[in-house]
Short mmCIF file of C-alpha atoms in Angstrom, two decimals:
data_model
loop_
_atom_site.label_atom_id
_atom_site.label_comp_id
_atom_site.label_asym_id
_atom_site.label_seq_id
_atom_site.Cartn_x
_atom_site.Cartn_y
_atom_site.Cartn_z
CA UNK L 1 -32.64 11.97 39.84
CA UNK L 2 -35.75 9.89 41.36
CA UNK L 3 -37.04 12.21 43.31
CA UNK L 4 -38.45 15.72 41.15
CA UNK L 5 -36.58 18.90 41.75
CA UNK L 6 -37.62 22.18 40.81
CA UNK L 7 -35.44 24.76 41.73
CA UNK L 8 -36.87 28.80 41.51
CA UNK L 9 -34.37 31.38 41.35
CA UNK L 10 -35.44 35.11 41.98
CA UNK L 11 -32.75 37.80 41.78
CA UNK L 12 -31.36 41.08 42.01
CA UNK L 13 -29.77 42.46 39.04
CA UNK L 14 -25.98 42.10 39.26
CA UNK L 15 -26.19 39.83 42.20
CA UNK L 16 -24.85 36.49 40.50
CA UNK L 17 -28.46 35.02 40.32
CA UNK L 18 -28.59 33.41 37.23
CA UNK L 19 -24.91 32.24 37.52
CA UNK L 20 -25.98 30.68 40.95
CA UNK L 21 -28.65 29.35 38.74
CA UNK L 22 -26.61 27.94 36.31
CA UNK L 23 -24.17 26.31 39.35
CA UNK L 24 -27.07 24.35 41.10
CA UNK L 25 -28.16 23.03 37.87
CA UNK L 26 -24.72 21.91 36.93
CA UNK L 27 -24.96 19.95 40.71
CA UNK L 28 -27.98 18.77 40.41
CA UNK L 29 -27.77 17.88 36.97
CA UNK L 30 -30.45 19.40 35.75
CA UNK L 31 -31.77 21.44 32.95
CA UNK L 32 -31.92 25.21 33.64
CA UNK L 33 -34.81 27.54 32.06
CA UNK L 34 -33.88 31.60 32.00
CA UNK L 35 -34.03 33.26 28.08
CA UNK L 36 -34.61 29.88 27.01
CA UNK L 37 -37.88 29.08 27.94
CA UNK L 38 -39.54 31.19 25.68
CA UNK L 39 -37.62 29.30 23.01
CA UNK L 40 -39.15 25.99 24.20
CA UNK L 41 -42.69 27.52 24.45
CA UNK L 42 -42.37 29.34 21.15
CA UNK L 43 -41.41 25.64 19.54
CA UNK L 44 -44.79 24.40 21.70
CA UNK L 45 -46.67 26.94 20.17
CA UNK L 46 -45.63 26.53 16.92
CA UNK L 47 -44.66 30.26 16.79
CA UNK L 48 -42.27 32.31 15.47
CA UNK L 49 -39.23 33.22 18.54
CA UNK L 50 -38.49 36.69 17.85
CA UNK L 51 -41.91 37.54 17.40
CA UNK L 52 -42.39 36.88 20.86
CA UNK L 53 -39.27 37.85 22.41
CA UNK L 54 -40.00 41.22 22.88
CA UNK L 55 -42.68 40.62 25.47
CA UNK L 56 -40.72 38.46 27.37
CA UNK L 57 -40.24 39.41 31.13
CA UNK L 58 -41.66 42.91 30.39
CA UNK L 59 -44.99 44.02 33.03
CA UNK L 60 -47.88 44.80 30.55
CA UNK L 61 -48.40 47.88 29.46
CA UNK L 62 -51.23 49.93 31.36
CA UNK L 63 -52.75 52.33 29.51
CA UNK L 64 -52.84 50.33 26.30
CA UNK L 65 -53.66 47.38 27.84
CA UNK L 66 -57.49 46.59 28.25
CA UNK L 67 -59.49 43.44 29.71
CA UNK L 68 -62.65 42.42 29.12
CA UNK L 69 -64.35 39.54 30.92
CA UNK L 70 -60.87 37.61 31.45
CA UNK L 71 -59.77 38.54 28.60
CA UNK L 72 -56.41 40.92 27.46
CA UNK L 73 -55.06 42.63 24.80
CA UNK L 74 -52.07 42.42 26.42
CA UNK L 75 -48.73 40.77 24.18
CA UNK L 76 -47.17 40.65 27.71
CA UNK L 77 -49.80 39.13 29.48
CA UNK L 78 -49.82 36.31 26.50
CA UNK L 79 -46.77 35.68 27.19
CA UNK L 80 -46.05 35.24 30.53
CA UNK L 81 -48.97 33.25 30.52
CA UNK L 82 -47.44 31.05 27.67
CA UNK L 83 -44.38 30.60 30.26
CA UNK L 84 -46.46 29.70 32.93
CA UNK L 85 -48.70 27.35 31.67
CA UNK L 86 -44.92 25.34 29.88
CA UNK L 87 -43.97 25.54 33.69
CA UNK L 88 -46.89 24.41 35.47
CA UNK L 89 -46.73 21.38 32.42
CA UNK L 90 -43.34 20.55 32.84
CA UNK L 91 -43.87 20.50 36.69
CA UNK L 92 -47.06 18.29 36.74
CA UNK L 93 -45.50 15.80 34.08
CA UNK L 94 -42.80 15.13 36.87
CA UNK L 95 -39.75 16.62 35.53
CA UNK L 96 -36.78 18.51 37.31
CA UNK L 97 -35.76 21.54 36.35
CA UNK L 98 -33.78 24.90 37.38
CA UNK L 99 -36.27 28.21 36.55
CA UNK L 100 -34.08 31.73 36.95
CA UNK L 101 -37.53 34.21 37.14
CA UNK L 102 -40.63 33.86 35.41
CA UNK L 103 -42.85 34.22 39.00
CA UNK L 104 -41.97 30.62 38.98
CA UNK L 105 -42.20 30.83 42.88
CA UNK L 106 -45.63 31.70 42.74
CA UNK L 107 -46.84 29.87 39.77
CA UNK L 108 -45.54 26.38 40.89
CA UNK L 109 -45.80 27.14 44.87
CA UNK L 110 -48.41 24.45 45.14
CA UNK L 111 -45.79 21.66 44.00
CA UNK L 112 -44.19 19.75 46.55
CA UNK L 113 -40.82 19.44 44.68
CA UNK L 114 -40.35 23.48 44.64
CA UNK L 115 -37.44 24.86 46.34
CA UNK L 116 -37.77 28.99 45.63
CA UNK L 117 -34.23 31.06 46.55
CA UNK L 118 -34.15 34.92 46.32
CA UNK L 119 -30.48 36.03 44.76
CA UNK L 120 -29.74 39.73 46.69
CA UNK L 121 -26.40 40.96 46.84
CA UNK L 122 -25.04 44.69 48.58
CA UNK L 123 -25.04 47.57 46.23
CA UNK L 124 -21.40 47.66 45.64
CA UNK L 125 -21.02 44.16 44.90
CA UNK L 126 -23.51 44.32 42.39
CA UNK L 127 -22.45 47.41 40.46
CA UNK L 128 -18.96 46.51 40.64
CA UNK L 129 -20.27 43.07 38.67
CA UNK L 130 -22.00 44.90 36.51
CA UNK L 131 -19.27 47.17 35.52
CA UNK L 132 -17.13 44.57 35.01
CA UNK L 133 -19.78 42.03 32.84
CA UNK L 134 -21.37 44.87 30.87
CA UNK L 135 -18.01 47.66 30.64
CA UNK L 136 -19.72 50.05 32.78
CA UNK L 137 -18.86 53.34 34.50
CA UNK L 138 -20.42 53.47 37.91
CA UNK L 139 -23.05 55.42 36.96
CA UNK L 140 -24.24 53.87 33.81
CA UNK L 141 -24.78 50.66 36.25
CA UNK L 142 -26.24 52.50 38.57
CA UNK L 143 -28.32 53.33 35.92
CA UNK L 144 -29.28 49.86 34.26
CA UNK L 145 -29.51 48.16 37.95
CA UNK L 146 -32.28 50.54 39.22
CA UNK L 147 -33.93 50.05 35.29
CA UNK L 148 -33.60 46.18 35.43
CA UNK L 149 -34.59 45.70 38.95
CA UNK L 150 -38.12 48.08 38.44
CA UNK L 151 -38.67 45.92 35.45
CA UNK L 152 -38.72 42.46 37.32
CA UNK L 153 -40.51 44.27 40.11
CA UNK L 154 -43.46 45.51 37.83
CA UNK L 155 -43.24 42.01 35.90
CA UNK L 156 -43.25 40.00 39.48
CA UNK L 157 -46.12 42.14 41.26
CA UNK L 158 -47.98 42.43 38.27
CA UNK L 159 -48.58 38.73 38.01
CA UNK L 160 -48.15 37.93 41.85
CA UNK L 161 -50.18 38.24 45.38
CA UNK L 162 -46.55 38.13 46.84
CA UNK L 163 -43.81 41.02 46.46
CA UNK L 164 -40.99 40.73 44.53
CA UNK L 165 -37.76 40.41 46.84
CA UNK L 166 -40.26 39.93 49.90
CA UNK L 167 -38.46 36.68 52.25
CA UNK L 168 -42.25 35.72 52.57
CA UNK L 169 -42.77 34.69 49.17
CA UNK L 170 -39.72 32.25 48.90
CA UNK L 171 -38.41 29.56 51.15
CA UNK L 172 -34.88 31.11 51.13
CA UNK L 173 -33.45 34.85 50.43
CA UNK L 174 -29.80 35.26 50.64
CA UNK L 175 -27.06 37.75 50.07
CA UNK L 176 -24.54 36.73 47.47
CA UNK L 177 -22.21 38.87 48.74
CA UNK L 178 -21.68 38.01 52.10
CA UNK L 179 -19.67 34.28 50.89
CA UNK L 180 -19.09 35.15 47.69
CA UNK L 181 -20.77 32.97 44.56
CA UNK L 182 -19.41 29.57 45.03
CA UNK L 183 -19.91 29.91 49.06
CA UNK L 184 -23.29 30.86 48.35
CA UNK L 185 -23.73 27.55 45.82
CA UNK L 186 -22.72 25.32 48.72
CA UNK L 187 -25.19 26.51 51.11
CA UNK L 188 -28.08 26.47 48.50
CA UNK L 189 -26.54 22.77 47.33
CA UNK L 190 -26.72 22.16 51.20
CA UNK L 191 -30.08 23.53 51.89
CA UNK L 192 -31.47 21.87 48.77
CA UNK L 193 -30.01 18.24 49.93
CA UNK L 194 -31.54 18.32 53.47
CA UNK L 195 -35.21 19.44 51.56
CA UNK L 196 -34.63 16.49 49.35
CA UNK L 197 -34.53 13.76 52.02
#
């Protein structure tokens, strides 16, 4: 591709985000960034994976968290930070890329080339994905949607001026469930084309 691409995805839990991440990248031929990212950064780093994987995605922790002058003792806060410094790198280097999360949105929102998408999707849609993905009753993914989605919220707003799930922050939102996930590809694919001209 000539012209760089970066491609944000946001999402609901259960709404098809990261497949509708994985989708675009397979159009756009592109490399997509999710759980994998933290791989790349930890081979960056030269650090161990799993000693870092724990802290991935997860809002720091409050009351045992302290910082001093700029400063944290936060294994969260290291982290994301890690991520968003290999983002902001890979973005000012000039290379496309598909990021599912990581307050890419934010974090890269001064690049030309960024096209951020909010993934949301109607309750029922969502749980009856995750029951079917995960082997669910209804209210065990009732359970792990509300648990997820608080997680990325607290992660998001934690490291953003802009809400998570707020149309504001991103240049599209959509609802997954109104065309289904391939529908929904298309017009993303369709959106992203006219931004790229």
């Amino acid at each position: 591709m000539e012209k760089q691409l970066i491609i944000s995805v946001g999402r609901e839990f259960g709404s098809g985000g990261h497949v509708i991440a994985e989708k675009l990248a397979d159009r756009f031929g592109l490399e997509l960034f999710d759980n994998n990212l933290l791989a790349a950064v930890a081979e960056e780093k030269d650090v161990m994976h799993h000693t870092i994987e724990k802290y991935d995605e997860k809002p720091k922790n409050k009351l045992l968290s302290r910082t001093v002058r700029g400063h944290s003792n936060s294994p969260q806060e290291h982290v994301a930070n890690m991520q968003f410094e290999y983002l902001k790198k890979m973005a000012s280097e000039g290379r496309s890329f598909v990021v599912v999360g990581r307050c890419a949105e934010t974090m890269l929102k001064e690049n030309p080339a960024l096209v951020s998408i909010f993934i949301l999707g109607d309750r029922k849609c969502k749980l009856e994905r995750i029951k079917e993905k995960y082997h669910l009753s209804e209210e065990e993914a009732r359970q792990l949607a509300a648990k997820k989605d608080m997680k990325r919220k607290l992660y998001h707003n934690g490291h953003c001026k802009g809400k998570w799930g707020d149309s504001r922050t991103y240049d599209l939102t959509i609802n997954s469930s109104r065309l289904g996930i391939d529908r929904t590809v298309d017009i993303l694919e369709q959106y992203i084309r006219e931004r790229l001209k």
